[in-house]
Each structure stands twice: as structure tokens, then as C-alpha cells.
Coordinates of C-alpha atoms in Angstrom, one line a residue:
M1 CA 17.0 13.2 66.8
P2 CA 15.4 16.0 64.7
D3 CA 15.2 19.5 66.1
P4 CA 11.5 20.3 66.8
S5 CA 12.1 23.9 65.8
C6 CA 13.0 22.8 62.3
A7 CA 9.8 21.0 61.7
I8 CA 7.6 22.2 58.8
Q9 CA 3.8 22.1 59.2
G10 CA 2.7 20.4 56.0
N11 CA -0.4 20.9 53.9
S12 CA -2.5 17.7 54.1
D13 CA -4.9 19.0 51.5
L14 CA -2.2 18.9 48.9
Y15 CA 0.0 15.9 49.7
G16 CA -1.6 14.2 52.7
L17 CA -1.2 10.4 53.1
G18 CA -4.5 9.6 51.6
I19 CA -3.8 11.8 48.5
R20 CA -0.3 10.3 48.1
I21 CA -1.6 6.7 48.3
G22 CA -4.4 7.5 45.9
I23 CA -1.9 9.0 43.4
Y24 CA 0.5 6.0 43.7
S25 CA -2.4 3.6 43.2
Q26 CA -3.6 5.5 40.2
W27 CA -0.1 5.4 38.6
V28 CA 0.1 1.6 39.0
S29 CA -3.5 0.9 38.0
S30 CA -3.3 3.1 34.9
W31 CA -0.2 1.3 33.6
L32 CA -1.7 -2.1 34.3
R33 CA -5.0 -1.3 32.7
I34 CA -3.4 0.0 29.5
V35 CA -1.2 -3.1 29.3
L36 CA -4.1 -5.5 29.8
D37 CA -6.7 -3.6 27.8
P38 CA -5.2 -1.1 25.3
R39 CA -8.8 -0.1 24.3
S40 CA -9.3 1.6 27.6
A41 CA -6.4 4.0 27.0
E42 CA -8.7 6.9 26.2
E43 CA -10.7 6.5 29.4
V44 CA -7.6 6.0 31.6
H45 CA -5.6 8.9 30.1
G46 CA -8.7 11.1 30.4
V47 CA -9.2 10.4 34.1
N48 CA -5.5 10.9 34.8
A49 CA -5.5 14.2 32.9
V50 CA -8.5 15.5 34.9
F51 CA -6.8 14.4 38.1
V52 CA -3.6 16.2 37.1
L53 CA -5.4 19.3 36.2
A54 CA -7.3 19.4 39.5
V55 CA -4.1 19.0 41.6
L56 CA -2.3 21.5 39.4
V57 CA -4.9 24.1 39.9
G58 CA -4.9 23.5 43.6
T59 CA -1.1 23.9 43.7
I60 CA -1.2 27.1 41.7
I61 CA -3.9 28.6 44.0
A62 CA -2.0 27.6 47.1
H63 CA 1.2 29.2 45.7
R64 CA -0.7 32.4 44.8
D65 CA -2.0 32.6 48.4
G66 CA 1.5 32.1 49.7
N67 CA 0.6 29.0 51.7
V68 CA 3.3 26.6 50.3
R69 CA 7.1 26.5 50.6
L70 CA 9.5 25.6 47.8
V71 CA 10.1 22.1 49.1
E72 CA 6.3 21.6 49.2
V73 CA 6.0 22.8 45.6
H74 CA 8.8 20.3 44.7
I75 CA 6.8 17.5 46.3
M76 CA 3.7 18.5 44.2
L77 CA 5.8 18.7 41.1
Q78 CA 7.0 15.2 41.8
E79 CA 3.4 14.0 42.1
L80 CA 2.3 15.8 38.9
G81 CA 5.6 15.4 37.0
R82 CA 5.3 11.7 37.1
Q83 CA 2.6 12.0 34.5
P84 CA 4.4 13.9 31.7
A85 CA 7.6 12.1 32.7
R86 CA 6.0 9.0 31.2
G87 CA 6.2 10.7 27.8
L88 CA 9.9 10.7 27.9
P89 CA 11.8 8.3 25.6
W90 CA 12.3 5.6 28.3
C91 CA 8.7 5.1 29.1
S92 CA 5.7 3.5 27.4
G93 CA 3.1 6.3 27.5
S94 CA 1.9 9.4 29.4
S95 CA -1.2 11.1 30.5
T96 CA -0.9 13.3 27.5
G97 CA -1.6 10.3 25.4
A98 CA 1.7 10.3 23.6
R99 CA 3.9 7.2 23.7
S100 CA 7.6 6.7 23.0
P101 CA 9.0 5.4 19.8
A102 CA 10.2 2.3 21.6
S103 CA 6.6 1.2 22.4
S104 CA 5.1 2.1 19.0
P105 CA 4.3 -0.9 16.7
P106 CA 6.8 -1.6 13.9
G107 CA 6.2 0.5 10.9
R108 CA 4.4 3.3 12.9
R109 CA 7.4 5.1 14.3
G110 CA 7.0 8.6 13.1
P111 CA 10.1 10.8 12.9
L112 CA 8.7 13.4 15.3
M113 CA 11.9 14.4 17.0
S114 CA 14.2 13.8 14.0
A115 CA 12.6 16.1 11.5
P116 CA 10.6 18.9 13.2
G117 CA 11.5 21.3 10.4
R118 CA 10.0 19.0 7.7
L119 CA 6.8 18.6 9.7
Y120 CA 6.5 22.4 10.2
A121 CA 7.1 22.9 6.4
Q122 CA 4.3 20.4 5.7
T123 CA 2.0 22.3 8.2
V124 CA 2.4 25.7 6.7
R125 CA 2.6 24.7 3.0
P126 CA 0.4 26.8 0.6
R127 CA -3.3 25.9 0.1
A128 CA -2.8 24.6 -3.5
R129 CA -1.5 21.2 -2.1
F130 CA -4.5 20.9 0.2
R131 CA -7.0 21.8 -2.4
S132 CA -5.6 19.2 -4.9
C133 CA -5.8 16.5 -2.2
L134 CA -9.3 17.4 -1.3
E135 CA -10.4 17.5 -4.9
A136 CA -8.9 14.1 -5.6
E137 CA -10.4 12.5 -2.5
A138 CA -14.1 12.2 -1.9
D139 CA -13.8 11.4 1.8
P140 CA -12.8 14.6 3.6
R141 CA -11.4 12.7 6.6
R142 CA -8.9 10.7 4.6
A143 CA -8.1 13.8 2.5
S144 CA -7.4 15.9 5.6
A145 CA -5.1 13.1 6.9
R146 CA -3.2 13.2 3.7
A147 CA -2.9 17.0 3.6
R148 CA -1.6 17.4 7.1
P149 CA 1.1 15.5 9.0
L150 CA -1.4 13.5 11.0
D151 CA 0.1 10.4 9.5
V152 CA 3.5 11.3 10.8
L153 CA 2.2 12.2 14.3
A154 CA 0.3 8.9 14.4
G155 CA 3.6 7.1 15.3
V156 CA 3.5 8.6 18.8
K157 CA -0.3 8.2 19.3
S158 CA -2.0 5.0 20.2
E159 CA -4.7 4.0 17.8
H160 CA -7.0 3.7 20.7
L161 CA -6.8 7.4 21.5
S162 CA -8.7 10.3 19.8
W163 CA -6.8 13.3 18.4
L164 CA -8.8 15.8 20.3
G165 CA -8.1 14.0 23.6
V166 CA -4.4 14.0 22.8
L167 CA -4.5 17.7 22.0
W168 CA -6.1 18.8 25.3
R169 CA -3.9 16.5 27.4
V170 CA -0.8 17.9 25.7
V171 CA -2.1 21.4 26.5
I172 CA -2.4 20.4 30.2
A173 CA 1.1 19.0 30.1
N174 CA 2.4 22.3 28.7
I175 CA 0.7 24.2 31.5
L176 CA 2.4 21.9 34.0
V177 CA 5.8 22.3 32.3
A178 CA 5.3 26.1 32.3
F179 CA 4.6 26.1 36.1
N180 CA 7.6 23.8 36.6
I181 CA 9.8 26.4 34.8
F182 CA 8.3 29.2 36.8
T183 CA 9.0 27.4 40.0
W184 CA 12.7 26.8 39.4
F185 CA 13.4 30.2 37.8
R186 CA 11.5 32.4 40.2
M187 CA 10.7 30.6 43.5
S188 CA 14.1 29.0 43.9
K189 CA 15.8 32.4 44.4
D190 CA 15.1 32.4 48.2
A191 CA 15.4 28.6 48.8
E192 CA 17.5 29.0 52.0
A193 CA 15.0 31.5 53.6
D194 CA 12.1 29.3 52.8
T195 CA 12.8 26.8 55.6
P196 CA 13.5 27.5 59.3
C197 CA 16.8 25.6 59.4
G198 CA 18.6 26.4 56.1
L199 CA 18.4 24.6 52.8
P200 CA 15.8 21.9 52.3
T201 CA 16.9 18.4 51.3
V202 CA 15.7 16.5 48.2
F203 CA 16.2 13.1 46.8
L204 CA 18.0 12.7 43.5
F205 CA 19.5 9.1 43.7
S206 CA 21.0 10.4 47.0
K207 CA 20.4 12.9 49.8
L208 CA 21.2 16.3 48.3
P209 CA 20.7 19.9 49.7
L210 CA 18.6 22.1 47.4
D211 CA 21.5 24.4 46.6
Q212 CA 22.3 26.3 43.5
Q213 CA 23.8 23.4 41.6
V214 CA 20.7 21.2 42.2
V215 CA 18.4 24.1 41.2
N216 CA 20.3 24.6 38.0
L217 CA 19.9 20.9 37.2
F218 CA 16.2 21.1 37.8
R219 CA 16.1 24.2 35.6
A220 CA 17.8 22.4 32.8
A221 CA 15.4 19.4 33.1
S222 CA 12.4 21.7 33.0
V223 CA 13.6 23.5 29.9
I224 CA 14.3 20.2 28.1
A225 CA 10.8 18.9 29.1
G226 CA 9.4 22.2 27.8
I227 CA 11.1 21.9 24.4
Y228 CA 9.8 18.3 24.0
S229 CA 6.2 19.1 25.0
L230 CA 6.0 22.5 23.3
Q231 CA 7.0 21.0 20.0
M232 CA 4.3 18.5 20.0
C233 CA 1.7 21.0 21.2
I234 CA 2.6 23.4 18.4
L235 CA 2.2 20.7 15.8
L236 CA -1.1 19.5 17.1
L237 CA -2.4 23.1 17.4
L238 CA -1.4 23.8 13.8
C239 CA -3.2 20.7 12.7
A240 CA -6.2 21.5 14.7
G241 CA -6.2 25.1 13.3
F242 CA -6.1 23.7 9.8
M243 CA -9.0 21.4 10.4
A244 CA -11.0 24.2 12.0
G245 CA -10.3 26.3 8.9
I246 CA -11.3 23.5 6.6
I247 CA -14.6 23.0 8.5
L248 CA -15.3 26.8 8.4
L249 CA -14.6 26.9 4.7
C250 CA -17.0 24.0 4.2
V251 CA -19.7 25.8 6.1
L252 CA -19.1 29.0 4.2
R253 CA -19.1 27.2 0.9
Q254 CA -22.4 25.6 1.6
Q255 CA -24.0 28.9 2.6
L256 CA -22.6 30.5 -0.6
R257 CA -24.1 27.8 -2.7
R258 CA -27.4 28.5 -1.2
Q259 CA -27.2 32.3 -1.8
V260 CA -25.5 32.4 -5.2
T261 CA -27.9 31.3 -7.9
K262 CA -25.6 31.9 -10.9
R263 CA -22.5 30.2 -9.6
A264 CA -20.7 29.8 -12.9
K265 CA -21.1 33.4 -13.9
V266 CA -19.9 34.7 -10.5
V267 CA -16.8 32.5 -10.5
E268 CA -15.9 33.5 -14.1
T269 CA -16.3 37.2 -13.2
L270 CA -14.1 36.8 -10.1
D271 CA -11.5 34.8 -12.0
S272 CA -11.2 37.4 -14.7
A273 CA -11.1 40.2 -12.2
I274 CA -8.2 38.6 -10.4
L275 CA -6.2 37.9 -13.6
Y276 CA -6.7 41.5 -14.7
L277 CA -5.7 43.0 -11.4
M278 CA -2.6 40.8 -11.2
A279 CA -1.6 41.8 -14.7
V280 CA -2.0 45.5 -14.0
R281 CA -0.1 45.1 -10.8
R282 CA 2.9 43.2 -12.1
Y283 CA 3.4 44.6 -15.6
M284 CA 3.5 48.1 -17.0
F285 CA 4.4 48.5 -20.7
M286 CA 6.1 51.8 -21.6
G287 CA 6.3 52.8 -25.3
D288 CA 7.7 50.6 -28.0
S289 CA 10.5 49.2 -25.8
E290 CA 8.0 47.1 -23.8
Q291 CA 10.1 47.6 -20.7
V292 CA 8.7 45.7 -17.8
L293 CA 8.6 47.4 -14.4
L294 CA 7.4 45.7 -11.3
A295 CA 4.8 47.6 -9.4
E296 CA 4.9 47.9 -5.6
E297 CA 2.8 45.5 -3.6
G298 CA 0.3 47.4 -1.5
S299 CA -1.2 45.8 1.6
V300 CA -4.7 47.0 0.7
F301 CA -4.4 45.5 -2.7
L302 CA -3.1 42.2 -1.4
M303 CA -5.9 42.0 1.1
M304 CA -8.5 42.6 -1.6
V305 CA -7.0 39.9 -3.8
A306 CA -6.8 37.5 -0.8
C307 CA -10.5 38.1 0.0
I308 CA -11.5 37.4 -3.6
Q309 CA -9.4 34.2 -3.6
I310 CA -11.0 33.1 -0.4
V311 CA -14.5 33.6 -1.9
I312 CA -13.5 31.6 -5.0
F313 CA -11.9 28.9 -2.9
G314 CA -15.1 28.7 -0.8
I315 CA -17.3 28.4 -3.8
E316 CA -15.1 26.0 -5.8
F317 CA -13.8 24.1 -2.8
V318 CA -14.9 20.7 -4.1
Q319 CA -17.9 19.4 -6.1
S320 CA -21.3 20.0 -4.6
D321 CA -21.8 16.3 -3.7
T322 CA -18.4 15.8 -2.0
I323 CA -18.6 17.7 1.3
S324 CA -21.9 18.2 3.0
F325 CA -23.0 19.2 6.5
S326 CA -23.1 15.5 7.5
A327 CA -19.5 15.1 6.2
I328 CA -18.4 18.1 8.3
M329 CA -20.0 16.5 11.4
G330 CA -18.3 13.3 10.5
I331 CA -14.9 15.1 10.6
I332 CA -15.7 16.4 14.1
I333 CA -16.9 13.1 15.4
S334 CA -13.8 11.3 14.0
F335 CA -11.5 13.6 15.9
L336 CA -13.6 13.0 19.1
S337 CA -13.5 9.2 18.7
P338 CA -10.5 7.0 19.1
G339 CA -9.2 4.8 16.3
T340 CA -10.5 6.8 13.4
H341 CA -7.0 7.7 12.0
K342 CA -5.1 4.5 11.7
V343 CA -1.9 4.8 9.7
T344 CA 0.1 1.6 9.0
R345 CA 2.9 3.2 7.0
N346 CA 4.4 6.6 6.8
E347 CA 5.3 8.0 3.4
G348 CA 9.0 8.7 3.0
V349 CA 10.0 6.5 5.9
D350 CA 12.5 3.7 5.2
E351 CA 11.2 0.6 6.9
R352 CA 14.1 -1.7 5.8
G353 CA 15.8 -1.1 9.1
A354 CA 12.6 -1.7 11.2
P355 CA 13.2 -4.0 14.1
S356 CA 11.8 -7.5 14.1
S357 CA 8.9 -8.7 16.3
R358 CA 11.5 -10.2 18.7
D359 CA 13.3 -6.9 19.0
Y360 CA 10.0 -5.1 19.4
K361 CA 9.0 -7.4 22.3
V362 CA 12.4 -6.8 23.9
M363 CA 11.9 -3.0 23.6
V364 CA 8.4 -3.2 25.1
T365 CA 9.7 -5.4 28.0
V366 CA 12.6 -3.0 28.7
S367 CA 10.2 -0.1 28.5
G368 CA 7.8 -1.7 31.0
I369 CA 10.7 -2.3 33.4
L370 CA 11.9 1.3 33.1
T371 CA 8.3 2.5 33.7
F372 CA 8.2 0.5 36.9
G373 CA 11.5 2.0 37.9
V374 CA 10.3 5.5 37.2
V375 CA 7.3 4.9 39.4
A376 CA 9.5 3.6 42.2
F377 CA 11.9 6.6 41.8
F378 CA 9.1 9.2 42.2
I379 CA 7.5 7.4 45.2
A380 CA 10.9 7.2 46.9
S381 CA 11.6 10.9 46.1
I382 CA 8.3 12.1 47.6
E383 CA 8.5 10.0 50.7
L384 CA 12.1 10.7 51.5
T385 CA 11.7 14.4 50.9
I386 CA 8.9 14.5 53.5
I387 CA 11.0 12.5 56.0
W388 CA 14.2 14.3 55.6
N389 CA 12.6 17.8 55.8
D390 CA 10.6 16.8 58.9
I391 CA 7.3 17.7 57.4
T392 CA 4.5 17.0 59.9
G393 CA 0.8 16.6 59.7
V394 CA 0.7 14.8 56.4
N395 CA 1.0 11.1 57.5
V396 CA -2.5 10.6 58.8
V397 CA -5.7 10.1 56.8
R398 CA -8.2 12.3 58.6
D399 CA -10.4 14.5 56.5
T400 CA -12.7 13.9 53.6
G401 CA -10.3 15.7 51.2
Q402 CA -7.9 12.8 51.6
L403 CA -10.5 10.0 51.7
I404 CA -11.9 10.8 48.2
P405 CA -8.6 10.3 46.2
F406 CA -7.6 7.5 48.5
T407 CA -10.8 5.6 47.7
I408 CA -10.6 6.3 44.0
G409 CA -7.0 5.2 43.7
C410 CA -7.5 2.0 45.7
M411 CA -10.6 1.0 43.8
S412 CA -8.7 1.6 40.5
L413 CA -5.9 -0.6 41.7
C414 CA -8.3 -3.3 42.7
Q415 CA -9.9 -3.3 39.3
A416 CA -6.5 -3.6 37.6
L417 CA -5.5 -6.5 39.9
K418 CA -8.9 -8.2 39.2
G419 CA -8.1 -8.0 35.5
I420 CA -4.7 -9.6 36.0
A421 CA -6.3 -12.4 38.2
I422 CA -8.9 -13.1 35.5
M423 CA -6.3 -13.2 32.8
L424 CA -4.1 -15.6 34.7
L425 CA -7.0 -17.9 35.6
K426 CA -8.1 -18.1 31.9
K427 CA -4.5 -19.1 31.0
M428 CA -4.4 -21.8 33.7
F429 CA -7.8 -23.1 32.9
P430 CA -8.6 -22.5 29.2
S431 CA -11.9 -24.2 29.4
W432 CA -13.2 -21.5 31.6
D433 CA -13.0 -19.0 28.8
T434 CA -15.5 -21.1 26.7
Q435 CA -18.2 -21.2 29.4
E436 CA -21.2 -19.0 29.7
V437 CA -24.0 -18.7 32.2
K438 CA -27.4 -19.5 30.8
V439 CA -30.5 -18.0 32.6
E440 CA -34.0 -19.4 31.8
Y441 CA -37.3 -18.2 33.2
L442 CA -39.6 -21.1 33.8
E443 CA -43.3 -21.3 34.7
G444 CA -44.4 -20.2 38.1
G445 CA -41.7 -17.5 38.4
R446 CA -38.8 -20.0 38.7
I447 CA -35.4 -19.1 37.4
Q448 CA -33.0 -21.8 36.2
L449 CA -29.2 -21.2 36.0
G450 CA -26.9 -23.3 34.0
I451 CA -23.3 -23.4 32.6
V452 CA -23.0 -23.8 28.9
H453 CA -19.9 -24.6 26.9
V454 CA -19.8 -22.3 23.9
E455 CA -17.8 -24.7 21.7
A456 CA -20.1 -27.6 22.5
M457 CA -23.2 -25.6 21.7
Q458 CA -21.8 -24.6 18.3
L459 CA -20.9 -28.2 17.6
L460 CA -24.4 -29.3 18.6
E461 CA -26.0 -26.7 16.3
V462 CA -23.8 -27.9 13.3
R463 CA -24.7 -31.5 14.0
S464 CA -28.4 -30.7 14.2
I465 CA -28.3 -28.8 10.9
R466 CA -26.6 -31.7 9.2
T467 CA -29.1 -34.2 10.6
T468 CA -31.9 -32.1 9.3
E469 CA -30.4 -31.8 5.9
G470 CA -29.8 -35.6 5.8
S471 CA -33.5 -36.3 6.8
N472 CA -34.7 -33.9 4.1
S473 CA -32.5 -35.6 1.4
T474 CA -33.9 -39.0 2.5
R475 CA -37.4 -37.8 2.2
H476 CA -36.8 -36.3 -1.3
S477 CA -35.2 -39.6 -2.4

């Protein structure tokens, strides 16, 4: 019999029964929808990310006002942490839009975790490489993909997702990871004083008190998650920064072309000025010995040279008919739209050891089973933590704040189950997939409904064409 004095009055606005059921339903429905219809991944991940951001902001505000205990924040982190946890290597995807190498198609497994140094070197390489790529490629979108490691990052991004959507979902995941680290390194110092009857109890494959050892384990897990998500966030931000710089240079180049009438003369003058200044800076001949002395590099001089080079680069970026304003808008739209950067093979990746289709199916199956196991683990962790710590007032759906997420989650789950039912019925009755409803409007306002077999209609059209051709040939003869 639990002691009534040890009961904790819970916050139903954060983790009430309706909110919890809505979140659980959203987990299952999102996974089912992506499995059944991968093209809906952008929409599903976008809705999940907005949901996570809203709950995360509410949790941070409640913590700022001092209305939540450590065990309650732990419950909220379990609800929110399920989303980025799906990005870990044993799961098939995440709300951030990044998927694991196990679920990536064969030949598209980018070495994101194996060679971060090489990716970083590609990202900060000098502009000469990017300029040569853009000059050799008329399409700026393809040239930008060559110049930056988007082809390597494509191994962890579904082709049905947009790069901009992946970027902002990764940023949300990093905010969540940062709050997780803050919780276990700052709030956990007074865990025993946070509850009326000693240390709270949490679920970690068994019933454990939230002592220093468990806190240290959570700290280590939060740091590991931070390293994983921060690396991807930095790479994506560097790529986004490069693309923003390229677009800005394109706009500046176009404006310079409008303002500068004698382009060739200006470029020639700037080129000669840079060569002269570089020669004066680097070499100083003294007497007949022609002794070379290196001059000191001044920051003012380097800034002046850099500004002149930027102007030249802006004017001579590419030919006048290569990148226009419409092409710049095409770059922006391509990063807003899913499926515009499809890479089938990564340069420098040895595919001789790529798994076969059978191994790929096995990995996807195992990944799906583990995903279901992770969902079950988080649900058990949240519910058992509420029961063991005697948290009251959160097991009844009463107010509107719980009904809204409850309704949204249940409707999403019903839509996913409807998709499964339709898919199974089409497999059981293949003829149903070839039938369409035909609606005809007749005289007198009557409406006639009929079921038409698509294959039979196509065969009838072919026969009618052949009959017409035969009659025409008979007439000509």
C-alpha cells in the first residue's frame, strides 16, 4: 500500500493520459506510414518535428517556472527522446529525417561516422575546387552537389526528404539533446530532495533508484547522443552556409554585370593589380645578389587582397548564360523539395563488399523489429515510472489540452491502419486493384454509377482500334 504522503501531484498538461496516448499513437502511425508509403516521409517527419518542438518548449517553460520535478522531466525526456532515439544505429529513421546505415539502400551507405575528418576537409577546402566544378557544370544544382559532401550525406537521408527539412529537424534534435545534457548535469544534483520520500524510481530494464550511478549512466548517454547529432548538424550547417554563400555570390555577380559596362577592362586591371601587389609583398631584390626576403603579411593588406579577389570571383564566377536569377531560385526550390538530390553511388566508396538484396531485406526486417522494441521500451519506461513514483492526477482525460493530442494521435493511427487494411485486401483480391468507379451524368439530372475494370477497358480500346484499321484497309483494297 503506497504512502499517501509520498504521492506526487503530476502535471496533466505535460504528460496526462490523453497526451501520452496521443504520443504513443503518433509513434506507431508514423512508423507504419513511412513503411507503407515512403513518399510521405517528409510530411510525417515534419509533423513529428513540430510536435516535438511544441512539447519541448512547454517543458522548458515549465522548468523555468519551477513547476516540474526531476522525475517529471525524465518522463518528458522519455516522450521526446523517443524521436531522436530512432536515429541511433539500431533503428530505421528519426524525426530528424536521418536514417541508419542498416536501412539505407545498397550502394547509398555514406561513411558519415567512419570518416568525419575527410568530410570536414571537403567542406572547408579552398574555393578553387568549387570554382572549377561550377565552371565545368552548367547546372548549378548538380555542380553544388559535386562541390560539397551532399553526395556522402545522402546515404543517411531518404530520397523522399528535402535537405532543408533535414537541416531544421536536426537543429531541433540538437536543442533536445542540449536540454537533456543540461538536465542530467544540473538538475540531477538535488535528486533526493526533489521528491517527498527519497530518491525517485525509474525503469531501465528493471526497477532502479535514481542514484548517482544511474545519473552518470544517463549523463554518458546524453553526451554520446550529443556527439552523434552535433556532428551531423555541423556538417549540414556548413553545407547550408556554402550554398547560401554561392547564392549570394550569384546575386552579387548579376548586379555587378549590370553595373560594370567594361567588364574585360576592369577584370584585367584588377588581375594585374593583384599580381603586382603579390610580387611586391613576397619578393624584395637587394643589389646584385638578388637576395630574396619574405615580407611580413599584414592583416590590412590581406583584407584588401581578399576583397579584390572576391570582386573578381563575383564577376568571373561563370559565363553570363550559366547562372541566372531563375537558376538561383531553382537552387532554393530544390533544397525545399524532396527527391532533388538523388545519389546512387558515392565516389571513393568500395561497393564490392556491399550486401546482397537478401542481406538488405534481413537488415531491414531486424531494424523494424528493433524499432518496435524501442517503442515498447519507452512506453513501459514512462508508464512504470508514473506508477512506481505514485504520480497522481495524470491518468484521466479531462481538459481540452489532453483531448487535442489524443484526437490527433488516434486519427493518425486509424489512417495508418486503414492503409494496412487496403494493402492486405489488394493482395488477397488482386482484381480489386484494377477496378475503378465510373460516374456518368445523364439527362434529367440523373447520375449513373458503374464499376469498370481498367485492364478490360484497355483491351477493348486496342481491339476497337484494330477493328477500325482492318475496316479501313478493306475499304482501300
